[in-house]
Amino acid sequence: MNNVGSTSTNYFFATCSKGVEDLLQQELESLAIPQPMLHKGGVSFSGELQHAYRACLWSRTASRILLQLKTFEIGSDDDLYNEIITIDWSAHFSENNTLAIDCFSSHSAVTNSHYATLRVKDAIVDQFMQQTNQRPSISKDRPDIRINVYLSDQQCLLYLDLSGEALHKRGYRQQAGEAPLRETLAAAMLYRARWQSFYEEGLPFYDPMCGSGTLLVEAAMMAAHMAPGLLRERFGFEHWKRFQPLQWQEIREDAENKRQAGMLSLPVICGSDINEKLLGLCRQNIKAAGFSSHIKVYVQDATQNLKPCTECEDAKPGLIVTNPPYGKRIGQIQQLRTLYHRFGIQLKSHFNGWTAAIITSEQELAKSLGLRAFRKNTLFNGAIRSVFYQYHINAELKQTSGDNARAEPASEFLPDTARLKDKTITDSHVSEHALMFINRLKKNYKHLGKWARKNNISCYRVYDADIPQYAVAIDKYEDWILVQEYQAPKTVDKNRAFQRINDVIDVVADILETKQENVVLKVRKKQQGISQYQKQDQTRQKITVSENGLKFLVNVYDYIDTGLFLDHRLTRQLIRQLANGRSFLNLFAYTGSVTVYAAAGGASTTTTVDMSNTYLQWAQDNLTINGYYGNIYSQQRHRFIREDCLLWIEQAIKEKQKYQLIFVDPPTFSNSKKMSTSLDIRRDHAALLSGCLALLADDGQIIFSTNARKFELDSTISEICYIKEITAKTTTEDFRRKPQHRCWCLAKQESLVNIGLESLVVSQKTKDK
């Protein structure tokens, strides 16, 4: 058994988060602690108990300070019990103390950590029962004594936790926001940013997204030479029998003297946040830490007109360190790109000469700042692997030329919607291409918005790669904006493409008159097979939109397509006009929007076929919210069939089923595992349409559509039916410049093909009137 005492050499281990072991080692060296040695997850050192007291009080990055009690080999849980019971536990605490045991097992003979904890507890309790016939109580809530057990391979490391509560609990945090920054991580960020070199020169510190103020207080503590543990009520060693109170009192008094002296020469430290409620928590924490007179916080948006506090106006440039929000979901990351982009603009515009640092787990968000980091460090925010980026803010970075210009978005110079709408953008910071995009989007929205309001349309395309340098499609779904970025060719510089998409998402909400959080970005790559229907995210968030008096559920996050093809608006209207009293078949039905139109048009029956349960359920939901589905009668009238459409057609032909109106809009290509064979619409459309004609009643019509590029209709089709192309008639105003589909009407009687055309023409003329 190790001889643990105040004058003998003891062995300690200071734990910390991954990535900060070197900082912890430097801290211990600065505290004159002998021979600190780096390990994964912490630093070991040896010395007297006063060294451990000092580490508990002064370390800003350590999580716990552990005193090694014993190391031994084990081969089973019985070995663990037998070794633990040999230690004289009464030398460390009494039966009146409360006890907690933390056990960690990795590749050990005792694999179950919970079971190992029970065996250690049993050994300690049994020893006390044998000696005093009393036992210490087990308590997980602030125990007097905490024992740590580490099991690895066949070795056991047994420690007494001198910290008690984890050392990141400094004692000043009264309340916190939803995702507070741990104090030890905040300190590590400040160490990595070389905050000491700034405050020693009297340079200011600023956190523009300060939240509950952790970085502000930690920065002030460092600059004031205030021990981070000085505000704590207790440490674990204070209930330990071998605790040396006089030594501890001397160490605390020395720390208090240093704090009082350091408070006299603090630099300017300020913070701001857009959330007034969070700033209220921040002020409480600052007051509890004793810095109410030294730290100023105020309400300010980090993305608009961001300025240093008034106390910084006459000071030299200092240090900015902040912890911006960062999400793990695709939708969250897309929304945050705008925040980071605009924040980067503010830094370049108003903080020339400053050094700035942020932490984020998403490289894409860091890139959105538009700054080049001169230093990067890996840090862990809990279990989240993050990177700490540091930047020199230099106004000269703005002065670029040609196509490499910084392409500042209009929002920097046009902070409100009214200015975007009423003025032409000519600021020299905005690149020529960015100005072209902004003005084109405004022009499109003015024209199409008027057209949409006149025709009672709430979902439409506003922009579709009108300018080659900004190859995006922008769709408006009522209050939601979907920006689809076409995958850039390999010849286009990635950084330039990234900057341009930031330009887009930065201004689109203001121009299209919606909230920034309602802008969703997707990258639209060339699709293979059924990938266009596969999930991109997992929000399951559907919104309800309206079209021609009907309601539809759309999902702007989870898939490449939303569930409502905007280019088929007039095609759906045609189906509605043709459906009255007729049996309707919808093949490759997707989310059933065309079935809804058929039901609204008075179809006698509808049959909706798709091989996806997800989309069939979506189709049923679309019919339900319009009141066409739900009761027994409606379920008999509207059938939903999950099947490979090609196989189903074969079976339906055998059963001699007939339909008077068929809509078929197949994918360009599909090789789903659910299908018996692949489908290539260029290759297979003749066979597909022949099958549909076999199901078509003599007085029926087929509306066939495809978005396959370079599609050529097989000439043999016209030998077995009458067919006319109606692409121009089914192309709506918002897709007039760049049609997305081609469309034909097929029938067994020539007059029926003409009726289909005349019906649609009448519809359009009626709307124009």
Short mmCIF file of N, CA, C and O in Angstrom, two decimals, residues 330 522-524 526-538 555 557-562 590 611-612 614-615 618 669-674:
data_model
loop_
_atom_site.label_atom_id
_atom_site.label_comp_id
_atom_site.label_asym_id
_atom_site.label_seq_id
_atom_site.Cartn_x
_atom_site.Cartn_y
_atom_site.Cartn_z
N ILE A 330 -28.30 18.85 -41.10
CA ILE A 330 -28.05 19.54 -42.36
C ILE A 330 -28.79 20.87 -42.40
O ILE A 330 -28.24 21.90 -42.75
N LYS A 522 -29.70 23.31 -50.62
CA LYS A 522 -29.38 21.93 -51.01
C LYS A 522 -28.45 21.97 -52.21
O LYS A 522 -28.51 22.89 -53.02
N VAL A 523 -27.60 20.95 -52.30
CA VAL A 523 -26.74 20.81 -53.47
C VAL A 523 -27.39 19.78 -54.38
O VAL A 523 -27.61 18.63 -53.97
N ARG A 524 -27.71 20.19 -55.59
CA ARG A 524 -28.39 19.29 -56.52
C ARG A 524 -27.36 18.71 -57.47
O ARG A 524 -26.94 19.35 -58.44
N LYS A 526 -25.96 15.54 -60.09
CA LYS A 526 -26.55 14.70 -61.12
C LYS A 526 -27.02 13.42 -60.45
O LYS A 526 -26.26 12.72 -59.79
N GLN A 527 -28.30 13.11 -60.62
CA GLN A 527 -28.90 11.99 -59.91
C GLN A 527 -28.72 10.68 -60.64
O GLN A 527 -28.75 10.62 -61.86
N GLN A 528 -28.50 9.64 -59.89
CA GLN A 528 -28.39 8.30 -60.43
C GLN A 528 -29.44 7.42 -59.76
O GLN A 528 -29.62 7.46 -58.55
N GLY A 529 -30.11 6.59 -60.57
CA GLY A 529 -31.08 5.67 -59.99
C GLY A 529 -32.17 6.40 -59.26
O GLY A 529 -32.76 7.35 -59.75
N ILE A 530 -32.42 6.00 -58.01
CA ILE A 530 -33.48 6.63 -57.21
C ILE A 530 -32.91 7.61 -56.21
O ILE A 530 -33.58 7.99 -55.26
N SER A 531 -31.66 8.06 -56.40
CA SER A 531 -31.04 8.91 -55.40
C SER A 531 -31.77 10.22 -55.20
O SER A 531 -31.70 10.83 -54.13
N GLN A 532 -32.52 10.69 -56.24
CA GLN A 532 -33.25 11.93 -56.06
C GLN A 532 -34.37 11.78 -55.05
O GLN A 532 -34.88 12.74 -54.50
N TYR A 533 -34.78 10.55 -54.77
CA TYR A 533 -35.85 10.31 -53.81
C TYR A 533 -35.33 9.89 -52.45
O TYR A 533 -36.10 9.63 -51.55
N GLN A 534 -34.00 9.77 -52.31
CA GLN A 534 -33.44 9.30 -51.05
C GLN A 534 -33.27 10.46 -50.08
O GLN A 534 -33.08 11.61 -50.47
N LYS A 535 -33.28 10.14 -48.80
CA LYS A 535 -33.22 11.17 -47.77
C LYS A 535 -31.87 11.86 -47.73
O LYS A 535 -30.83 11.23 -47.84
N GLN A 536 -31.91 13.19 -47.55
CA GLN A 536 -30.70 13.96 -47.37
C GLN A 536 -30.55 14.35 -45.90
O GLN A 536 -29.47 14.62 -45.42
N ASP A 537 -31.65 14.41 -45.18
CA ASP A 537 -31.66 14.78 -43.76
C ASP A 537 -32.76 13.97 -43.09
O ASP A 537 -33.40 13.14 -43.72
N GLN A 538 -32.98 14.20 -41.81
CA GLN A 538 -33.96 13.40 -41.05
C GLN A 538 -34.89 14.28 -40.24
O GLN A 538 -35.26 13.94 -39.13
N ASN A 555 -41.81 18.95 -47.92
CA ASN A 555 -40.68 18.84 -47.00
C ASN A 555 -39.47 19.46 -47.67
O ASN A 555 -38.94 18.91 -48.64
N TYR A 557 -36.54 20.02 -46.39
CA TYR A 557 -35.26 19.60 -45.84
C TYR A 557 -34.79 18.22 -46.30
O TYR A 557 -33.65 18.04 -46.71
N ASP A 558 -35.64 17.20 -46.21
CA ASP A 558 -35.16 15.83 -46.14
C ASP A 558 -34.81 15.19 -47.47
O ASP A 558 -34.10 14.19 -47.50
N TYR A 559 -35.32 15.71 -48.58
CA TYR A 559 -35.08 15.09 -49.87
C TYR A 559 -34.62 16.15 -50.86
O TYR A 559 -34.79 17.34 -50.66
N ILE A 560 -34.03 15.69 -51.98
CA ILE A 560 -33.66 16.62 -53.02
C ILE A 560 -34.91 17.35 -53.53
O ILE A 560 -34.92 18.56 -53.71
N ASP A 561 -36.00 16.59 -53.77
CA ASP A 561 -37.26 17.20 -54.17
C ASP A 561 -38.19 17.31 -52.96
O ASP A 561 -38.09 16.53 -52.02
N THR A 562 -39.09 18.24 -53.03
CA THR A 562 -39.88 18.61 -51.85
C THR A 562 -41.18 17.83 -51.70
O THR A 562 -41.80 17.88 -50.65
N TYR A 590 -45.38 9.16 -56.83
CA TYR A 590 -44.63 10.03 -55.91
C TYR A 590 -45.55 10.39 -54.73
O TYR A 590 -46.07 9.51 -54.07
N MET A 611 -43.82 2.41 -55.60
CA MET A 611 -43.19 1.31 -54.86
C MET A 611 -42.66 1.76 -53.50
O MET A 611 -42.04 0.98 -52.78
N SER A 612 -42.91 3.01 -53.13
CA SER A 612 -42.44 3.53 -51.85
C SER A 612 -43.59 3.66 -50.86
O SER A 612 -44.56 4.39 -51.11
N THR A 614 -43.31 5.20 -48.07
CA THR A 614 -43.22 6.58 -47.58
C THR A 614 -44.03 7.52 -48.44
O THR A 614 -44.81 8.35 -47.94
N TYR A 615 -43.88 7.40 -49.76
CA TYR A 615 -44.58 8.32 -50.65
C TYR A 615 -46.07 7.99 -50.76
O TYR A 615 -46.89 8.90 -50.92
N TRP A 618 -47.55 9.59 -47.82
CA TRP A 618 -47.56 11.03 -48.09
C TRP A 618 -48.74 11.36 -49.00
O TRP A 618 -49.45 12.36 -48.78
N PHE A 669 -34.31 7.42 -64.80
CA PHE A 669 -33.64 6.13 -64.65
C PHE A 669 -33.87 5.63 -63.22
O PHE A 669 -33.88 6.41 -62.28
N SER A 670 -34.06 4.33 -63.08
CA SER A 670 -34.23 3.74 -61.76
C SER A 670 -33.73 2.31 -61.77
O SER A 670 -34.01 1.55 -62.70
N ASN A 671 -32.95 1.99 -60.74
CA ASN A 671 -32.49 0.60 -60.57
C ASN A 671 -32.71 0.15 -59.13
O ASN A 671 -31.87 -0.50 -58.53
N SER A 672 -33.83 0.56 -58.57
CA SER A 672 -34.14 0.24 -57.18
C SER A 672 -34.12 -1.27 -56.96
O SER A 672 -34.51 -2.06 -57.83
N LYS A 673 -33.69 -1.66 -55.77
CA LYS A 673 -33.69 -3.07 -55.41
C LYS A 673 -35.11 -3.65 -55.38
O LYS A 673 -35.29 -4.86 -55.49
N LYS A 674 -36.11 -2.78 -55.24
CA LYS A 674 -37.49 -3.24 -55.19
C LYS A 674 -38.03 -3.58 -56.58
O LYS A 674 -39.10 -4.17 -56.71
#
